[in-house]
Structure formats: C-alpha cells, structure tokens
mmCIF file of C-alpha atoms in Angstrom:
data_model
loop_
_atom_site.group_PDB
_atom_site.id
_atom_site.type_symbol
_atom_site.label_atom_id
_atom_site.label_comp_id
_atom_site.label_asym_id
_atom_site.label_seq_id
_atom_site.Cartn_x
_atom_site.Cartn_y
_atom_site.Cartn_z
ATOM 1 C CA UNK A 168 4.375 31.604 -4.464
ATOM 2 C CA UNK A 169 4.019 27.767 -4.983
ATOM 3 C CA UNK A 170 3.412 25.936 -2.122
ATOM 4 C CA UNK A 171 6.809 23.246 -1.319
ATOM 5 C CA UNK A 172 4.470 20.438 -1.771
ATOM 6 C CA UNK A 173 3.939 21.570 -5.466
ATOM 7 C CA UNK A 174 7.434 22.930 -6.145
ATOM 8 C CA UNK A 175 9.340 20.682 -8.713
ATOM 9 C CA UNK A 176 12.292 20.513 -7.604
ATOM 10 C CA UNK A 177 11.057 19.431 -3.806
ATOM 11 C CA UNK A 178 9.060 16.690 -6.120
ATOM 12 C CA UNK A 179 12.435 15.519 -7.677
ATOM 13 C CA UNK A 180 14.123 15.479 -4.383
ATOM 14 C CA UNK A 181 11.444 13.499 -2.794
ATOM 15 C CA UNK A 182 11.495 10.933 -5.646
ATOM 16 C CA UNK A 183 15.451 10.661 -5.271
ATOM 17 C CA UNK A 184 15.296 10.247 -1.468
ATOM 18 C CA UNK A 185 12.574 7.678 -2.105
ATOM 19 C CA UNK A 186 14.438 5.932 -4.891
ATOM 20 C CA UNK A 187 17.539 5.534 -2.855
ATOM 21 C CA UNK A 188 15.244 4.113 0.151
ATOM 22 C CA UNK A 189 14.006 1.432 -1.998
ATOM 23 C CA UNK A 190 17.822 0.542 -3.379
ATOM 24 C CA UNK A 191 18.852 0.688 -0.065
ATOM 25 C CA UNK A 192 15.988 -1.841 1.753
ATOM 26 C CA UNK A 193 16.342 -4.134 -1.372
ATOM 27 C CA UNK A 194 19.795 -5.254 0.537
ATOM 28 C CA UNK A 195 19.362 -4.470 3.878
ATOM 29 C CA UNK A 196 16.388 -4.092 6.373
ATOM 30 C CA UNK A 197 15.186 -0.439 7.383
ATOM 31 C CA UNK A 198 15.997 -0.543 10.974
ATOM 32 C CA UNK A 199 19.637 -1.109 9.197
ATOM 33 C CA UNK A 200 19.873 1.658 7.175
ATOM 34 C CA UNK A 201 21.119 5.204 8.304
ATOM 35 C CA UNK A 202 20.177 9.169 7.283
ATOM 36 C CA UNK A 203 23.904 9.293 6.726
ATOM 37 C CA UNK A 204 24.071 6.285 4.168
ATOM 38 C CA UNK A 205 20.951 7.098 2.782
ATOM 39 C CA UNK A 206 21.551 11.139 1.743
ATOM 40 C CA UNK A 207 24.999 10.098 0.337
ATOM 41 C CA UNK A 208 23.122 7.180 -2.038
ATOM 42 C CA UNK A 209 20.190 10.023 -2.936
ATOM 43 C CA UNK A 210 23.118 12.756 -3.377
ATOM 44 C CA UNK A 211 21.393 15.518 -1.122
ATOM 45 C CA UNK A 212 22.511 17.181 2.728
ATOM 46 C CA UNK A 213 21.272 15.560 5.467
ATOM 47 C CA UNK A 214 18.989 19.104 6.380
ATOM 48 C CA UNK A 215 17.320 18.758 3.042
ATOM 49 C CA UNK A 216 16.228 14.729 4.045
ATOM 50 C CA UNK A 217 15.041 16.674 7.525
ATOM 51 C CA UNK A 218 13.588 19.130 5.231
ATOM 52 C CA UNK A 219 11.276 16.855 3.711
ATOM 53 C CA UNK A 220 10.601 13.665 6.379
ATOM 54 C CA UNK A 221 11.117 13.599 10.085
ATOM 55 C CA UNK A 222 12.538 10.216 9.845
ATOM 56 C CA UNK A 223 13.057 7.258 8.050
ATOM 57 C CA UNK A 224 10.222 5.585 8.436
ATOM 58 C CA UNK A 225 8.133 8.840 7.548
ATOM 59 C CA UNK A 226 10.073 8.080 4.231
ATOM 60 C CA UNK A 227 9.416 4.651 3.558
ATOM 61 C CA UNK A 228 5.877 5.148 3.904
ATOM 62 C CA UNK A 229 5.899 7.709 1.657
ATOM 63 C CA UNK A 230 8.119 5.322 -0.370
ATOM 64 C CA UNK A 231 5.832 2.608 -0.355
ATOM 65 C CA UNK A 232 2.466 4.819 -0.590
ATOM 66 C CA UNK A 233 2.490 3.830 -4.377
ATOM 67 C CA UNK A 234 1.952 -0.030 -3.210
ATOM 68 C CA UNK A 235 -1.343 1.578 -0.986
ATOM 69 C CA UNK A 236 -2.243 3.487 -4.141
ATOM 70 C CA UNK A 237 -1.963 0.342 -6.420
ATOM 71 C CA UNK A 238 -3.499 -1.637 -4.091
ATOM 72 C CA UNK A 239 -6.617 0.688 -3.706
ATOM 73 C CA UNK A 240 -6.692 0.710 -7.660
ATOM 74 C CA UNK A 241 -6.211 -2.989 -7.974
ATOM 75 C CA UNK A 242 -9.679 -4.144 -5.542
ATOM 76 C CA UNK A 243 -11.502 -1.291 -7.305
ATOM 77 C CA UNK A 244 -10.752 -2.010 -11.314
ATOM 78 C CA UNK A 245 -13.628 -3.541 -11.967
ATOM 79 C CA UNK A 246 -17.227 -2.538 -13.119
ATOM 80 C CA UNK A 247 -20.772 -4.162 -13.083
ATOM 81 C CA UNK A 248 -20.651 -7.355 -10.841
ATOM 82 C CA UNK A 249 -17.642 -8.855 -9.835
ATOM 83 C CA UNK A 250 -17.228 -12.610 -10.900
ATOM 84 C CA UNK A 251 -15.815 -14.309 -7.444
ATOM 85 C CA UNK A 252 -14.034 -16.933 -9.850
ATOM 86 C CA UNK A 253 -12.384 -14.369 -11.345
ATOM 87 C CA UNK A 254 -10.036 -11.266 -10.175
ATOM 88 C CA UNK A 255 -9.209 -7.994 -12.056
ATOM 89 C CA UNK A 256 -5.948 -8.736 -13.862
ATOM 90 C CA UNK A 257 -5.133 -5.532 -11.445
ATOM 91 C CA UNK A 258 -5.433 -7.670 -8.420
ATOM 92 C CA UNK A 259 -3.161 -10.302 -9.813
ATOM 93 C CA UNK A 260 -0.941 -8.098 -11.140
ATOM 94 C CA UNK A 261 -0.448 -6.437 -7.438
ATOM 95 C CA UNK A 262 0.240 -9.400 -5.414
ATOM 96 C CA UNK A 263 2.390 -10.492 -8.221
ATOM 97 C CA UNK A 264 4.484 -7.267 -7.702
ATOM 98 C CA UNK A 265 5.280 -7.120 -4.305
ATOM 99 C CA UNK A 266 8.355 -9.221 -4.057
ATOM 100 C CA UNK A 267 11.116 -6.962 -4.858
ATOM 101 C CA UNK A 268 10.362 -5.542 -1.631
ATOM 102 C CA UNK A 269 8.278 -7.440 0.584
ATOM 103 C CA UNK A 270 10.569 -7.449 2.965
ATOM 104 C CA UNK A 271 10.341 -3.058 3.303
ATOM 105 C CA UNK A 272 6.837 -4.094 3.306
ATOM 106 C CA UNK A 273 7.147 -6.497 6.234
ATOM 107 C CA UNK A 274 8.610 -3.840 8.305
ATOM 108 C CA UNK A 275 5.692 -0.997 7.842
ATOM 109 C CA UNK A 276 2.779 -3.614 7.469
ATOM 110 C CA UNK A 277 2.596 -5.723 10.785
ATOM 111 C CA UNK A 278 1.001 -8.963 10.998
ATOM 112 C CA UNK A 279 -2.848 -8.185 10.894
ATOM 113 C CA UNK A 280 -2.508 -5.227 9.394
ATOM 114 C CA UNK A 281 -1.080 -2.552 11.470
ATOM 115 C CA UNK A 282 1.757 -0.794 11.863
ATOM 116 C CA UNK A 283 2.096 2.871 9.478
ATOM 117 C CA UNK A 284 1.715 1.041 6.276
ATOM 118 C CA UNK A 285 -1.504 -0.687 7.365
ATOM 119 C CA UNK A 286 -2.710 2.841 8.557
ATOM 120 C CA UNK A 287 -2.523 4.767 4.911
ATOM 121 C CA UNK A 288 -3.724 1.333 3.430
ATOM 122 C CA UNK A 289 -6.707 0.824 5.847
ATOM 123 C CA UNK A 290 -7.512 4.845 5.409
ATOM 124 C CA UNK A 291 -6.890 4.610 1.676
ATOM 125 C CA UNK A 292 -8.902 1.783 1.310
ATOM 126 C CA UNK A 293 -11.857 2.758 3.881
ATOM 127 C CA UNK A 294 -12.216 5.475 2.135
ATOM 128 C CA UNK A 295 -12.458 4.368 -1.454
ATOM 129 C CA UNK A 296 -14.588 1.897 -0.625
ATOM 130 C CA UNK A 297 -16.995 3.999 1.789
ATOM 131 C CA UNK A 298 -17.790 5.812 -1.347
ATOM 132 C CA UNK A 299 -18.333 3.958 -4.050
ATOM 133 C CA UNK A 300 -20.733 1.692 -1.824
ATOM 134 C CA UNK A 301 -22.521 5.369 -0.917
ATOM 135 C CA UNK A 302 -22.644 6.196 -4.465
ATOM 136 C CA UNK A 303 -24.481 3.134 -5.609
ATOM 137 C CA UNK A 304 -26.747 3.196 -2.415
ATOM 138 C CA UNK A 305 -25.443 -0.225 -0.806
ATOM 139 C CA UNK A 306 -26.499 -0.713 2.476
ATOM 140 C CA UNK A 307 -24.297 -0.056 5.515
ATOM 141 C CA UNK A 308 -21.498 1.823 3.415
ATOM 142 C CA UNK A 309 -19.332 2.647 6.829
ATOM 143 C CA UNK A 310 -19.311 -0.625 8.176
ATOM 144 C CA UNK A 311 -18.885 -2.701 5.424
ATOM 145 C CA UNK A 312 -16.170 -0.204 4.061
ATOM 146 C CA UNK A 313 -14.423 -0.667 7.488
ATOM 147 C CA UNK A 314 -14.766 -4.494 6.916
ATOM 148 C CA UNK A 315 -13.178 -5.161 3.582
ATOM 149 C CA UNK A 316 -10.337 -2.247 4.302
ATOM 150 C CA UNK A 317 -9.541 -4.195 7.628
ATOM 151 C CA UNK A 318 -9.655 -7.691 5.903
ATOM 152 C CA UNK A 319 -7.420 -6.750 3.079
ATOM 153 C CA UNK A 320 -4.887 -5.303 4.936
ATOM 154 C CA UNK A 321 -4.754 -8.338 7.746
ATOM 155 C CA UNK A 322 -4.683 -10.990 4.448
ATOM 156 C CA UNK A 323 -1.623 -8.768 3.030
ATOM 157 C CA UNK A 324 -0.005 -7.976 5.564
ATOM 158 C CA UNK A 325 -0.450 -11.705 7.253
ATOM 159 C CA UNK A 326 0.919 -13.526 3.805
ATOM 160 C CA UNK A 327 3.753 -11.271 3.846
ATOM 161 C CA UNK A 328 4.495 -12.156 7.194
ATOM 162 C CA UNK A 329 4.141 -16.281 6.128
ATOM 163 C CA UNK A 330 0.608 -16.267 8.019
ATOM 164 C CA UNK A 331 -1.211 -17.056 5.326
ATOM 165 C CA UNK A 332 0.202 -19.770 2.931
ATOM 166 C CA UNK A 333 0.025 -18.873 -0.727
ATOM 167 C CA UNK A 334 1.149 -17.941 -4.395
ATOM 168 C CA UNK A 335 0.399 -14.342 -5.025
ATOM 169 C CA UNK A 336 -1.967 -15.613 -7.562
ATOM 170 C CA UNK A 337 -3.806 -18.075 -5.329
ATOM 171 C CA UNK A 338 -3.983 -15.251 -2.672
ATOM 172 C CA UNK A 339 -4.981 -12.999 -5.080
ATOM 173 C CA UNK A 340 -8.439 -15.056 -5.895
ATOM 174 C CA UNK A 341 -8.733 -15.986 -2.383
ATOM 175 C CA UNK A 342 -8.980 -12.411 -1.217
ATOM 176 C CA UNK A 343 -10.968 -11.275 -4.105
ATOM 177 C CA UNK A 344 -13.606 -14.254 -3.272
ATOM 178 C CA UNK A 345 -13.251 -12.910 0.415
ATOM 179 C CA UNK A 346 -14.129 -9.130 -0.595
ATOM 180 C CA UNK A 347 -17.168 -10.099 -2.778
ATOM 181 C CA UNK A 348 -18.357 -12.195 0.065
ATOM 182 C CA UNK A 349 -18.010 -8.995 2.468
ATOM 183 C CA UNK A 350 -20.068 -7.079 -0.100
ATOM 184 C CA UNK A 351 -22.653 -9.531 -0.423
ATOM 185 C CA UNK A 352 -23.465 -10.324 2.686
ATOM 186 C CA UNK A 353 -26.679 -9.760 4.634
ATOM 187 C CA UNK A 354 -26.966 -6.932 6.739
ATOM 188 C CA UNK A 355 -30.407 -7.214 7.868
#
C-alpha cells in the first residue's frame, strides 16, 4: 500500500488547498481567512482540509515551504569562491520574488526571524549549510552553520517587516556580502 504522503491524489489535494491559500492571502491577511472560505475556493470537504493540516497555519507553511526551499537553493547556487561583489543570479532572483506575497510571509516570518516560517527556514538552512561546510572540512561547521541560518532569516524576515531599508536587489548583495563575511571569518 502507498503511504498518503506518496499517494497522488493526496499530492493534488494538497497542491489545491495550497493554491487556494495563496489566492486567498493575496487579498486578505491569514488571520482573516476561514477553513470554511478556504475548502469552498480549493473545492474539497472541510474533513479532507482536517485530513491533511491541523490548521491553517500548518497550511501556509506548507504553502510557503517552496519560498524556504528556494531560499536554501538561492544562498547555495554557487561553486568555487564566492565573489562578495557579486550574488548568484539565484539570490537576486529570490528577493526579487517575494512580493506577491510578502505580506503571507510577514505573518509566518516574525521580525528577527521567528515565528513557524523562520523555524523550517532556520532548520532548512542550518542544515544545508552544516554540511556542505563539513564536506569541505571548514572549521566550526555547527556554529558557523547556526550563524549564517540565523542571520539570513533575521535580514528576511526584518526587511519584510520594513526593519531593514532596501530594494530586493540591494538587500540581496548586502546579505550575500554578510554571508561570505560569516564564512570567512576567524575562528581561532
């Protein structure tokens, strides 16, 4: 038997619930948005959203994880030594395409990076990190891991939150200039 997690029709169900989500918060805020209005937009019961998430923010996380996936992608698609004057077209590209729903974002990524969004994206992050800085044999690979996943999430979630002044693009190279700086420095 296939596990529900692999069936593909719980897949397109998820991915409909999610969709609708995202249609709904690009009108109205989260907290704003009901189970009832939300399983009429998707076109499913009410026990199948229950079926699948606990609540409605277990869904928007899970509706925004792709942002924590493209983020993890973005600070990682380089190879040999980073230039600090220069970020991966990734990185641009992310901050770039957060405004159709920053403000979804706003809601799960709290100033300095917490709330549930910061969690996945500090984990995701942390994680990456910690192992490509173990693979090469960098120094410290925990701690500076732990460093740049809590300093990217704080920068994000801070110039979502109009903390940090900025074009995506100017944020984008200031962050990246940040990260490398993280990398680089002394541990000794």
């Amino acid at each position: 038997m296939t596990p529900a997690a692999e069936d593909p029709r719980a897949a397109r169900t998820r991915a409909r619930l999610r969709r609708a989500l995202l249609d709904a918060c690009a009108d109205t805020p989260l907290a704003e948005v009901t189970v009832a209005a939300l399983v009429r937009r998707a076109g499913v019961g009410r026990a199948t959203f229950y079926l699948h998430y606990g609540d409605l923010e277990a869904l928007a996380v899970d509706a925004c994880a792709d942002v924590v996936r493209d983020a993890v992608d973005a600070l990682h698609a380089w190879r040999g030594l980073p230039d600090p004057a220069t970020p991966p077209p990734a990185l641009l590209a992310f901050f770039a395409a957060l405004a159709p729903h920053a403000g979804l974002y706003r809601e799960l990524l709290r100033p300095g990076g917490g709330g549930p969004l910061g969690l996945v994206l500090h984990e995701d992050l942390r994680a990456r990190s910690l192992a490509e800085r173990a693979l090469v044999g960098a120094p410290e690979p925990g701690l500076v891991a732990s460093a740049v996943a809590a300093a990217f999430a704080g920068v994000l979630a801070d110039w979502l939150h109009g903390l940090v002044e900025g074009t995506p693009e100017e944020v984008a190279h200031r962050v990246w200039r940040l990260l490398i700086a993280l990398h680089r420095a002394p541990l000794a």
